[in-house]
XYZ file of C-alpha atoms in Angstrom:
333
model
C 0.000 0.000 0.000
C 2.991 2.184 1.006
C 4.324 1.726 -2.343
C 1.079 2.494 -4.137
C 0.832 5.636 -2.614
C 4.723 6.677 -3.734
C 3.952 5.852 -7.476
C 0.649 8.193 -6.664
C 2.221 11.072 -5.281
C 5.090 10.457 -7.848
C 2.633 11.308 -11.128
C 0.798 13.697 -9.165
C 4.143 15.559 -8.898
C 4.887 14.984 -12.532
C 1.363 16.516 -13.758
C 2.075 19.160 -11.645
C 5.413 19.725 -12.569
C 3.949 19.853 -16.286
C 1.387 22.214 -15.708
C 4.292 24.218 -14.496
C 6.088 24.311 -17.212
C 2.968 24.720 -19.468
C 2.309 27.969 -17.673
C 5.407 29.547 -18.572
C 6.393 31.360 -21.393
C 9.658 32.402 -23.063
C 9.975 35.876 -24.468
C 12.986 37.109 -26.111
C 13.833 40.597 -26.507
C 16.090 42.000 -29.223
C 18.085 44.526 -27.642
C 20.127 46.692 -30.660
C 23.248 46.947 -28.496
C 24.381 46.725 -24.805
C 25.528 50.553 -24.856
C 22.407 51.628 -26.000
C 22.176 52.875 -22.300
C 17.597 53.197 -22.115
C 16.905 49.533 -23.740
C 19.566 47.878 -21.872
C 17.659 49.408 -18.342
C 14.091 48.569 -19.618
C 14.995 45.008 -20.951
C 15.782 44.536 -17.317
C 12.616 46.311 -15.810
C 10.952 43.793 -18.836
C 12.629 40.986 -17.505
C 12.045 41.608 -13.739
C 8.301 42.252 -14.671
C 8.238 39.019 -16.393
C 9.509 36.986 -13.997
C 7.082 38.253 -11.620
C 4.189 37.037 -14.127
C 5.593 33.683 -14.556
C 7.531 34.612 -17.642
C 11.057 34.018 -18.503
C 12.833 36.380 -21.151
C 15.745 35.953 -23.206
C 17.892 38.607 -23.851
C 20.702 39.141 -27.041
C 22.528 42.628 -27.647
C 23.488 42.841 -31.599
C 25.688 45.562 -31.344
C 23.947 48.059 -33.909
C 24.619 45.615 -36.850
C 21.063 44.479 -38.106
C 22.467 41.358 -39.666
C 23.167 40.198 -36.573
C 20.452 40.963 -35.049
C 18.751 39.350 -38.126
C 20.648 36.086 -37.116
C 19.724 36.535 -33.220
C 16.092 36.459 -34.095
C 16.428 33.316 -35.982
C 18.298 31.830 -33.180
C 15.709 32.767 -30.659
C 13.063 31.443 -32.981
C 15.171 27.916 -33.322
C 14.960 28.114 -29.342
C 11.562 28.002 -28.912
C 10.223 31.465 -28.199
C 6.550 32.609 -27.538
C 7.118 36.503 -28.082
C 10.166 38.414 -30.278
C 10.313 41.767 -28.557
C 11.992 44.089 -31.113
C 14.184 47.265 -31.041
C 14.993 47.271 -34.206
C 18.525 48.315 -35.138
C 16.815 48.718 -39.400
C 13.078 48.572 -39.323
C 13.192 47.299 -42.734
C 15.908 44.201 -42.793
C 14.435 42.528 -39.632
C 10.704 42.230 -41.593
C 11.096 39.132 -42.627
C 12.458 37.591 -39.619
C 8.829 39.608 -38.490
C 7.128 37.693 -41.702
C 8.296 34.155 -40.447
C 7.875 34.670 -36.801
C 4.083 35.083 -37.268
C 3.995 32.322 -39.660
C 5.237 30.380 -36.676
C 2.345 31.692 -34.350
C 4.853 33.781 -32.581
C 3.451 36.961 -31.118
C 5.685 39.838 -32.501
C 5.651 43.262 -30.352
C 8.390 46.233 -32.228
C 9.803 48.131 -29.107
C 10.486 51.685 -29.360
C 11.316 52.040 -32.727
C 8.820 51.050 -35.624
C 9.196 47.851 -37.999
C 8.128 48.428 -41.833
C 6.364 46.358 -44.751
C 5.346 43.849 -42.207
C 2.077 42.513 -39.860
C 2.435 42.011 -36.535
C 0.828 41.981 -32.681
C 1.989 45.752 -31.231
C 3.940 48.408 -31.044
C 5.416 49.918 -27.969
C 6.872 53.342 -28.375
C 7.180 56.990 -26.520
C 5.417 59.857 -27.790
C 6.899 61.686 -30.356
C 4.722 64.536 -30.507
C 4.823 65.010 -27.079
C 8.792 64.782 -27.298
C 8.838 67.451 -29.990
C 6.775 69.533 -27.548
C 9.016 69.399 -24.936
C 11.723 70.330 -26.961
C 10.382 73.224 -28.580
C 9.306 74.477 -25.308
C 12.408 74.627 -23.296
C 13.996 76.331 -26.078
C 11.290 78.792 -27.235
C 9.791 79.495 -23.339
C 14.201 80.553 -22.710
C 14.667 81.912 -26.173
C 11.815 83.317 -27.905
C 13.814 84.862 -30.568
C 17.437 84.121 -32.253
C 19.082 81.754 -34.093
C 18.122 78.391 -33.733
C 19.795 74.815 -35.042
C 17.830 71.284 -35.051
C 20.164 68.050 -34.903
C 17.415 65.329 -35.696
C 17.393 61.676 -35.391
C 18.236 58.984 -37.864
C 15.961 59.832 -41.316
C 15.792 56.026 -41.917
C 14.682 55.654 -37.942
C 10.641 55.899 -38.052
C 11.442 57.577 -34.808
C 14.167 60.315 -36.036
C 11.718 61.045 -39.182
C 8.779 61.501 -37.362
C 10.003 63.683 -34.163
C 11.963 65.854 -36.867
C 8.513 66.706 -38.578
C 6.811 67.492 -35.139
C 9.939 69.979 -34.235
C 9.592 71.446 -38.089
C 5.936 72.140 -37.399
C 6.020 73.446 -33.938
C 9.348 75.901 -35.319
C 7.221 77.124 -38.544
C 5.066 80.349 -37.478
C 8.122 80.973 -35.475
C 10.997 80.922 -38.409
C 7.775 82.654 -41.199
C 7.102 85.081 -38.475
C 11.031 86.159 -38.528
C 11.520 85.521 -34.459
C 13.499 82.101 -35.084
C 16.367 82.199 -37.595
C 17.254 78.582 -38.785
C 20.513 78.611 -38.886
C 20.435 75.220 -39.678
C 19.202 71.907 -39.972
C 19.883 67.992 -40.710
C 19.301 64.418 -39.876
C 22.377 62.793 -37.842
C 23.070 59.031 -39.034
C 22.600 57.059 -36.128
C 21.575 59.606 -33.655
C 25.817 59.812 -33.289
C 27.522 62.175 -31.119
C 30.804 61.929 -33.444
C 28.929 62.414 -36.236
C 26.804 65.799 -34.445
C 30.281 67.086 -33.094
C 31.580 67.484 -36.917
C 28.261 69.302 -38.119
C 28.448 71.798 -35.087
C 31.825 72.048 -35.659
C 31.709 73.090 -39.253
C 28.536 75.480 -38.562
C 31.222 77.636 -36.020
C 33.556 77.312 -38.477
C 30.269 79.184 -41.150
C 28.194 81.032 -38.931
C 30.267 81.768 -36.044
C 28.891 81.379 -32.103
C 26.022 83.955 -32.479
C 23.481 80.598 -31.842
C 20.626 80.559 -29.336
C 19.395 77.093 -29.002
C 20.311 73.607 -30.336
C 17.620 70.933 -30.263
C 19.776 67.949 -30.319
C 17.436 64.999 -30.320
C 19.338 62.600 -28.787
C 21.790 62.801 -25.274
C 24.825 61.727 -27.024
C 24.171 64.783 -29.701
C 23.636 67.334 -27.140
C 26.450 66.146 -24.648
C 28.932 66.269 -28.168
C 26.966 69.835 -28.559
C 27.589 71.179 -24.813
C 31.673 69.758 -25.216
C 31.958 72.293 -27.828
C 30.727 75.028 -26.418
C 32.758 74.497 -23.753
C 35.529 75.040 -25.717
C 34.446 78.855 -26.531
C 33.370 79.365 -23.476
C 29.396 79.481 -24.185
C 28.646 76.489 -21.749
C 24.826 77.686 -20.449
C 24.626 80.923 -22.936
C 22.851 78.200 -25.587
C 19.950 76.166 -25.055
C 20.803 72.911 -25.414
C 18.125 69.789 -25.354
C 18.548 65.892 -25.560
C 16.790 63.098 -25.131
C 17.089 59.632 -22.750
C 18.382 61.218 -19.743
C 21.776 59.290 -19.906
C 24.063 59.992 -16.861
C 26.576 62.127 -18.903
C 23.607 63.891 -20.188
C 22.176 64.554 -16.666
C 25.714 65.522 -15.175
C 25.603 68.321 -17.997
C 22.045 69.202 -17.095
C 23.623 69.748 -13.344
C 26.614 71.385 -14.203
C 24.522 73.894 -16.293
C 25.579 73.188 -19.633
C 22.996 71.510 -20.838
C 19.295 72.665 -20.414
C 16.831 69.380 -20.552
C 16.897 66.018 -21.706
C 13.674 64.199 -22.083
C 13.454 60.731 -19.826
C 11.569 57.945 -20.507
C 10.319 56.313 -17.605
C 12.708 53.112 -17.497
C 10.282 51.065 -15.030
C 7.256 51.944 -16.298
C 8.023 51.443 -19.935
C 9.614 47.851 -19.359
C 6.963 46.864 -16.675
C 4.171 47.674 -19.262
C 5.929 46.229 -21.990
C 5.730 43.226 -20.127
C 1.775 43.430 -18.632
C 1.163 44.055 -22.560
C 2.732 40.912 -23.476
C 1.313 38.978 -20.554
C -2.182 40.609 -21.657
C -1.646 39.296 -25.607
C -0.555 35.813 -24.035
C -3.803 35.231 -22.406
C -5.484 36.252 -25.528
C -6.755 39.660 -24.974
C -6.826 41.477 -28.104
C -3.904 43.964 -29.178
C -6.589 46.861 -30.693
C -8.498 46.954 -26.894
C -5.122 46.919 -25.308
C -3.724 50.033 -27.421
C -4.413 53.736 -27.447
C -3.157 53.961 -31.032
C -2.228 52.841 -34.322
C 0.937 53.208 -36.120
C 0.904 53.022 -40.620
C 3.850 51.115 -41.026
C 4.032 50.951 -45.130
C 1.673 48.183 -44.860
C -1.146 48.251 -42.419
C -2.041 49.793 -39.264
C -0.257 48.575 -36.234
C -2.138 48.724 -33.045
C 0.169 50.899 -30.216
C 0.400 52.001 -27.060
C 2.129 55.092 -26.542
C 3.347 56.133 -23.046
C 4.532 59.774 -22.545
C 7.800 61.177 -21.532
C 8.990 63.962 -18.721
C 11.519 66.606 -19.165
C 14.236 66.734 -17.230
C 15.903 70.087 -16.221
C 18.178 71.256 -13.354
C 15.163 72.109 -11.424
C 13.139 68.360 -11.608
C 16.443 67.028 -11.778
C 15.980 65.454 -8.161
C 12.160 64.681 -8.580
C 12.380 62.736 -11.470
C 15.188 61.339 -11.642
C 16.903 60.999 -7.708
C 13.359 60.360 -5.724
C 12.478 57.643 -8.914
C 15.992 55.239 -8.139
C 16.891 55.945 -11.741
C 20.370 57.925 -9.942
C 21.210 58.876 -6.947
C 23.004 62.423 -6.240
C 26.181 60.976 -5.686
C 26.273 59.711 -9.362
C 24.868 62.622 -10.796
C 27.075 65.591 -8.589
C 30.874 62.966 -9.297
C-alpha cells in the first residue's frame, strides 16, 4: 500500500510539474546593443516584470549591426520562443524575420522604434509629438527669438523622421514670423555624437557662435553639442536639449551646460511592456489593449504610446533621484 501511494504522489508531482512548465512562457527581446544605455535598463525592468508574471525572457545585444540581429532572431526562434520583442537596429531588414515569426504563431511586439512592410501583434513606443513639444518648449519658453539649429534623429529611424517633422511644425510660425532664424538643420546618421560634433563644428567654423538654441534629439548629440561650447566658453549661454536622460547627459544638465533632456520612464516602460505581453498571451486582443495605431508601409499597427517627462536642473531630483533611476552621488561625481 505504502508503495502504491509513492507511485501516486510520484505522477501527481509529474502533472504538476507539467502544468508548471505549461504555464510559462519564453519571451525574447532584441536589444540593438548593450551601450544603448535606455533599452539595456528597460529590458531589465521587462525581464524583472516578467519573472514576476511567470515569464522568462531571453535577452541578445546585436551591437547596432542588423544582420546580426537578423541572425539573433532566428536563433531565438530555433529556441523556442513565444514573443520576439523588437528594437529594431533597421526597421526594414528585420521584416522578414517579423514575416516568419508570425507564420510560426509567434506573437511579434516592435519596441520603441517602428518595424516596416510587415504585420504584426503591437507596437510599444514613446510619444513623439509630445517629445517634440518638450523640446520646442524649453527652447522657445528661454529663447523666444534668435538663431536656432535642429540636430534630428536617424531619417531612416521611423522615430528620427517623425520627431523631426513634429519639431519642423512646432518651429514654422516661429521661423515665417522672422523671431526664429534657422541657422540650420539635418538628420544625424545614427543619432551619433561623433557624427553631431563634426556638423556643429563646421557650422562655427560658417556662422560663427552667435546661436541661441540647439535641439539635439538625442543625449549623445547634445552632450557632443555642450563639449563644444565648452571650448568657446558658451557652456549655459545656448539652449541645449537631448533626449534619454543618460548619466553624462544629466551631469551636464547639473553642471549647467545643458538645459533638458527628455526621460523615458525606465520602469514603467519595461513593466508595461511586459503586462502588454502577458495581456496578448492570455489572448486579450492587441486593438483593446492600445491607445493607437501606427501606418507602417503596410497596415495599421495597433500601439500604445506612453509619454515622456523633461528633465531640467530644477526636476532634476524629482524625477530622476526620488524615482531610483540615480542617486546624487552619481549625478554631482
Amino acid at each position: 500500500m505504502k508503495i502504491i501511494f509513492q507511485v501516486q504522489l510520484f505522477v501527481l508531482m509529474l502533472i504538476f510539474a507539467g502544468c508548471g512548465s505549461q504555464s510559462e512562457w519564453k519571451v525574447g527581446y532584441l536589444n540593438p546593443a548593450d551601450f544603448r544605455d535606455r533599452f539595456v535598463s528597460e529590458g531589465a525592468y521587462m525581464a524583472e516584470r516578467f519573472e514576476q508574471l511567470g515569464a522568462e525572457m531571453i535577452t541578445l545585444s546585436a551591437q547596432d549591426d542588423d544582420a546580426v540581429q537578423l541572425q539573433q532572431g532566428y536563433q531565438l526562434l530555433d529556441e523556442g520562443v513565444d514573443v520576439l520583442i523588437i528594437a529594431a537596429i533597421n526597421g526594414n531588414t528585420i521584416a522578414p524575420l517579423v514575416r516568419d515569426a508570425v507564420a510560426k504563431g509567434v506573437l511579434v511586439v516592435a519596441y520603441n522604434r517602428l518595424i516596416n512592410n510587415s504585420e504584426y501583434d503591437l507596437f510599444v513606443t514613446g510619444n513623439n509629438k509630445d517629445i517634440a513639444r518638450l523640446f520646442c518648449e524649453a527652447a522657445l519658453s528661454r529663447k523666444p527669438t534668435g538663431n536656432y539649429i535642429v540636430f534630428g534623429g536617424d531619417r531612416f529611424d521611423r522615430n528620427g523622421l517623425e520627431l523631426k517633422q513634429h519639431i519642423d511644425s512646432i518651429l514654422k510660425p516661429h521661423i515665417e514670423s522672422g523671431s526664429i532664424n534657422l541657422l540650420f538643420d539635418t538628420y544625424v546618421e545614427g543619432w551619433n555624437g561623433e557624427r553631431t560634433a563634426f556638423e556643429f563644428q563646421k557650422i562655427i567654423d560658417s556662422y560663427g557662435l552667435d546661436i541661441d538654441a540647439v535641439i539635439a534629439c538625442s543625449d549623445p548629440m547634445s552632450v557632443a553639442v555642450a563639449n563644444i561650447l565648452k571650448k568657446y566658453g558658451k557652456e549655459g549661454e545656448v539652449v541645449v536639449t537631448g533626449q534619454d536622460a543618460i548619466l553624462e547627459a544629466v551631469k551636464e544638465i547639473y553642471d549647467g551646460s545643458m538645459t533638458m533632456t527628455v526621460y523615458h520612464p525606465h520602469k514603467t516602460l519595461g513593466y508595461k511592456t511586459a503586462e502588454l505581453v502577458m495581456d496578448l498571451l492570455d489572448g486579450k486582443k492587441a486593438r483593446d489593449l492600445s491607445n493607437a495605431s501606427t501606418f507602417n508601409g503596410t497596415v495599421d499597427i495597433p500601439t500604445y504610446k506612453i509619454n515622456s517627462i523633461a528633465v531640467t536642473k530644477e526636476n532634476l531630483d524629482e524625477v530622476l533621484i526620488q524615482s531610483g533611476e540615480y542617486t546624487m552621488d552619481e549625478i554631482a561625481n
